[in-house]
PDB file of C-alpha atoms in Angstrom:
ATOM      1  CA  UNK A   1      -8.218  -9.039  -8.025  1.00 66.00           C
ATOM      2  CA  UNK A   2      -9.318  -5.713  -9.596  1.00 81.00           C
ATOM      3  CA  UNK A   3      -8.399  -2.278  -8.542  1.00 89.00           C
ATOM      4  CA  UNK A   4     -10.713   0.753  -8.782  1.00 92.00           C
ATOM      5  CA  UNK A   5      -9.628   4.217  -9.456  1.00 96.00           C
ATOM      6  CA  UNK A   6     -12.049   7.082  -8.515  1.00 97.00           C
ATOM      7  CA  UNK A   7     -11.871  10.845  -7.710  1.00 98.00           C
ATOM      8  CA  UNK A   8     -11.559  12.305 -11.268  1.00 98.00           C
ATOM      9  CA  UNK A   9     -13.459  15.250 -12.483  1.00 98.00           C
ATOM     10  CA  UNK A  10     -13.288  18.548 -14.377  1.00 98.00           C
ATOM     11  CA  UNK A  11     -11.163  21.235 -12.860  1.00 98.00           C
ATOM     12  CA  UNK A  12      -9.433  24.326 -13.968  1.00 98.00           C
ATOM     13  CA  UNK A  13      -5.776  24.801 -14.430  1.00 98.00           C
ATOM     14  CA  UNK A  14      -4.301  25.334 -11.047  1.00 98.00           C
ATOM     15  CA  UNK A  15      -6.765  23.445  -9.114  1.00 98.00           C
ATOM     16  CA  UNK A  16      -6.257  20.248  -7.087  1.00 98.00           C
ATOM     17  CA  UNK A  17      -7.610  16.709  -7.086  1.00 98.00           C
ATOM     18  CA  UNK A  18      -7.122  13.674  -5.156  1.00 98.00           C
ATOM     19  CA  UNK A  19      -7.494  10.316  -6.749  1.00 98.00           C
ATOM     20  CA  UNK A  20      -8.133   7.119  -4.849  1.00 97.00           C
ATOM     21  CA  UNK A  21      -7.202   3.601  -5.595  1.00 95.00           C
ATOM     22  CA  UNK A  22      -9.071   0.861  -3.809  1.00 92.00           C
ATOM     23  CA  UNK A  23      -8.953  -2.907  -3.948  1.00 84.00           C
ATOM     24  CA  UNK A  24     -10.645  -5.783  -2.583  1.00 75.00           C
ATOM     25  CA  UNK A  25      -8.811  -8.979  -1.636  1.00 69.00           C
ATOM     26  CA  UNK A  26      -5.352  -7.388  -1.852  1.00 64.00           C
ATOM     27  CA  UNK A  27      -3.285  -5.725   0.718  1.00 71.00           C
ATOM     28  CA  UNK A  28      -1.580  -2.774  -0.712  1.00 71.00           C
ATOM     29  CA  UNK A  29       0.834  -2.797   2.235  1.00 72.00           C
ATOM     30  CA  UNK A  30       2.671  -5.852   0.701  1.00 78.00           C
ATOM     31  CA  UNK A  31       2.489  -4.487  -2.946  1.00 86.00           C
ATOM     32  CA  UNK A  32       3.961  -1.940  -5.155  1.00 92.00           C
ATOM     33  CA  UNK A  33       1.303   0.286  -6.541  1.00 94.00           C
ATOM     34  CA  UNK A  34       1.581   2.487  -9.496  1.00 95.00           C
ATOM     35  CA  UNK A  35      -0.536   5.438 -11.224  1.00 97.00           C
ATOM     36  CA  UNK A  36      -0.591   5.489 -14.917  1.00 98.00           C
ATOM     37  CA  UNK A  37      -2.468   7.767 -17.239  1.00 98.00           C
ATOM     38  CA  UNK A  38      -3.734   7.642 -20.798  1.00 97.00           C
ATOM     39  CA  UNK A  39      -4.308  10.832 -22.666  1.00 96.00           C
ATOM     40  CA  UNK A  40      -6.457  10.651 -25.905  1.00 91.00           C
ATOM     41  CA  UNK A  41      -4.699   9.203 -28.702  1.00 94.00           C
ATOM     42  CA  UNK A  42      -1.684   8.550 -26.620  1.00 95.00           C
ATOM     43  CA  UNK A  43      -0.159   5.441 -24.861  1.00 95.00           C
ATOM     44  CA  UNK A  44      -0.505   4.861 -21.214  1.00 94.00           C
ATOM     45  CA  UNK A  45       2.233   6.405 -19.364  1.00 97.00           C
ATOM     46  CA  UNK A  46       3.756   6.189 -15.921  1.00 98.00           C
ATOM     47  CA  UNK A  47       2.896   8.903 -13.345  1.00 98.00           C
ATOM     48  CA  UNK A  48       3.914   7.555  -9.893  1.00 98.00           C
ATOM     49  CA  UNK A  49       4.469   4.643  -7.884  1.00 97.00           C
ATOM     50  CA  UNK A  50       4.881   3.712  -4.217  1.00 95.00           C
ATOM     51  CA  UNK A  51       6.832   0.694  -3.229  1.00 93.00           C
ATOM     52  CA  UNK A  52       5.781  -1.625  -0.387  1.00 88.00           C
ATOM     53  CA  UNK A  53       8.283  -0.007   1.692  1.00 89.00           C
ATOM     54  CA  UNK A  54       6.856   3.564   1.152  1.00 91.00           C
ATOM     55  CA  UNK A  55       9.507   4.593  -1.284  1.00 94.00           C
ATOM     56  CA  UNK A  56       7.933   6.826  -3.993  1.00 96.00           C
ATOM     57  CA  UNK A  57       8.622   7.445  -7.503  1.00 97.00           C
ATOM     58  CA  UNK A  58       7.393  10.116  -9.986  1.00 98.00           C
ATOM     59  CA  UNK A  59       7.427  10.913 -13.521  1.00 98.00           C
ATOM     60  CA  UNK A  60       9.479  14.068 -14.320  1.00 98.00           C
ATOM     61  CA  UNK A  61       6.352  15.771 -15.624  1.00 97.00           C
ATOM     62  CA  UNK A  62       4.629  15.650 -12.355  1.00 98.00           C
ATOM     63  CA  UNK A  63       7.367  15.795  -9.793  1.00 98.00           C
ATOM     64  CA  UNK A  64       6.752  18.503  -7.234  1.00 98.00           C
ATOM     65  CA  UNK A  65       3.132  18.678  -8.127  1.00 98.00           C
ATOM     66  CA  UNK A  66       1.841  15.110  -7.326  1.00 98.00           C
ATOM     67  CA  UNK A  67       2.072  13.170  -4.238  1.00 98.00           C
ATOM     68  CA  UNK A  68       1.355   9.400  -3.936  1.00 98.00           C
ATOM     69  CA  UNK A  69       0.614   7.859  -0.565  1.00 96.00           C
ATOM     70  CA  UNK A  70      -0.863   4.761   1.014  1.00 92.00           C
ATOM     71  CA  UNK A  71      -3.490   4.471   3.749  1.00 89.00           C
ATOM     72  CA  UNK A  72      -3.114   0.778   5.164  1.00 84.00           C
ATOM     73  CA  UNK A  73      -6.032   1.139   7.440  1.00 85.00           C
ATOM     74  CA  UNK A  74      -8.352   1.788   4.515  1.00 86.00           C
ATOM     75  CA  UNK A  75      -6.376  -0.338   2.078  1.00 86.00           C
ATOM     76  CA  UNK A  76      -6.167   2.414  -0.409  1.00 91.00           C
ATOM     77  CA  UNK A  77      -3.447   4.411  -2.327  1.00 94.00           C
ATOM     78  CA  UNK A  78      -3.951   8.018  -3.028  1.00 97.00           C
ATOM     79  CA  UNK A  79      -2.661  10.403  -5.720  1.00 98.00           C
ATOM     80  CA  UNK A  80      -2.769  14.120  -4.571  1.00 98.00           C
ATOM     81  CA  UNK A  81      -2.652  16.185  -7.725  1.00 98.00           C
ATOM     82  CA  UNK A  82      -1.863  19.841  -7.253  1.00 98.00           C
ATOM     83  CA  UNK A  83      -1.242  22.687  -9.712  1.00 98.00           C
ATOM     84  CA  UNK A  84      -2.964  20.768 -12.460  1.00 98.00           C
ATOM     85  CA  UNK A  85      -2.249  21.685 -16.076  1.00 98.00           C
ATOM     86  CA  UNK A  86      -4.436  21.045 -19.239  1.00 97.00           C
ATOM     87  CA  UNK A  87      -1.665  18.473 -20.195  1.00 97.00           C
ATOM     88  CA  UNK A  88      -2.582  16.401 -17.179  1.00 98.00           C
ATOM     89  CA  UNK A  89      -5.999  15.642 -18.785  1.00 98.00           C
ATOM     90  CA  UNK A  90      -6.237  11.803 -19.084  1.00 98.00           C
ATOM     91  CA  UNK A  91      -7.814   8.766 -17.792  1.00 98.00           C
ATOM     92  CA  UNK A  92      -5.913   7.779 -14.779  1.00 98.00           C
ATOM     93  CA  UNK A  93      -5.570   4.063 -13.859  1.00 97.00           C
ATOM     94  CA  UNK A  94      -3.851   2.215 -10.875  1.00 95.00           C
ATOM     95  CA  UNK A  95      -2.313  -1.084 -10.954  1.00 94.00           C
ATOM     96  CA  UNK A  96      -0.597  -3.280  -8.405  1.00 92.00           C
ATOM     97  CA  UNK A  97       2.273  -5.845  -8.333  1.00 92.00           C
ATOM     98  CA  UNK A  98       4.100  -8.062  -6.036  1.00 88.00           C
ATOM     99  CA  UNK A  99       7.846  -7.037  -5.685  1.00 85.00           C
ATOM    100  CA  UNK A 100       9.506  -3.815  -6.538  1.00 89.00           C
ATOM    101  CA  UNK A 101       8.243  -0.810  -8.265  1.00 92.00           C
ATOM    102  CA  UNK A 102       8.358  -0.718 -12.087  1.00 93.00           C
ATOM    103  CA  UNK A 103       7.939   1.975 -14.432  1.00 94.00           C
ATOM    104  CA  UNK A 104       6.359  -0.479 -17.026  1.00 94.00           C
ATOM    105  CA  UNK A 105       2.684  -0.761 -17.366  1.00 93.00           C
ATOM    106  CA  UNK A 106       3.033  -4.342 -18.262  1.00 93.00           C
ATOM    107  CA  UNK A 107       4.440  -5.330 -14.923  1.00 94.00           C
ATOM    108  CA  UNK A 108       1.178  -4.277 -13.145  1.00 93.00           C
ATOM    109  CA  UNK A 109      -1.988  -6.005 -12.885  1.00 91.00           C
ATOM    110  CA  UNK A 110      -5.470  -5.427 -11.647  1.00 88.00           C
ATOM    111  CA  UNK A 111      -6.446  -2.618 -13.888  1.00 89.00           C
ATOM    112  CA  UNK A 112      -9.822  -1.310 -13.425  1.00 86.00           C
ATOM    113  CA  UNK A 113     -11.830   1.133 -15.565  1.00 87.00           C
ATOM    114  CA  UNK A 114      -9.850   4.271 -14.547  1.00 94.00           C
ATOM    115  CA  UNK A 115     -11.041   7.702 -13.641  1.00 97.00           C
ATOM    116  CA  UNK A 116     -11.157  10.779 -15.915  1.00 98.00           C
ATOM    117  CA  UNK A 117      -9.378  13.821 -15.162  1.00 98.00           C
ATOM    118  CA  UNK A 118     -10.025  16.973 -17.260  1.00 98.00           C
ATOM    119  CA  UNK A 119      -8.042  20.102 -16.683  1.00 98.00           C
ATOM    120  CA  UNK A 120      -9.478  23.077 -18.654  1.00 97.00           C
ATOM    121  CA  UNK A 121      -7.194  26.247 -19.257  1.00 94.00           C
TER     122      UNK A 121
END
């Protein structure tokens, strides 16, 4: 099963974007889903995650600006990103796992190609 992230683009600082994570053959309602991002020259880092019971977790750097949500009817997970900053520029990926949320990238699977978010100052 592979997940597909979409919705990235080029925006200015202060703008908003909503990323989508779609999957075939997997029901998000019974999975924990995480968003991670990788900036040029840096390791992939945790951004946000949502548990199967809708408990949400955020990295300190995005708390108060990003919101993760799940749409079971459409089998999708979203990342609403507000007040974007240049340091949010990265390729964003979504992954899923059975069980509880993890902050570790290696605990997730189904990584797709990711979607590029570029925030200009």
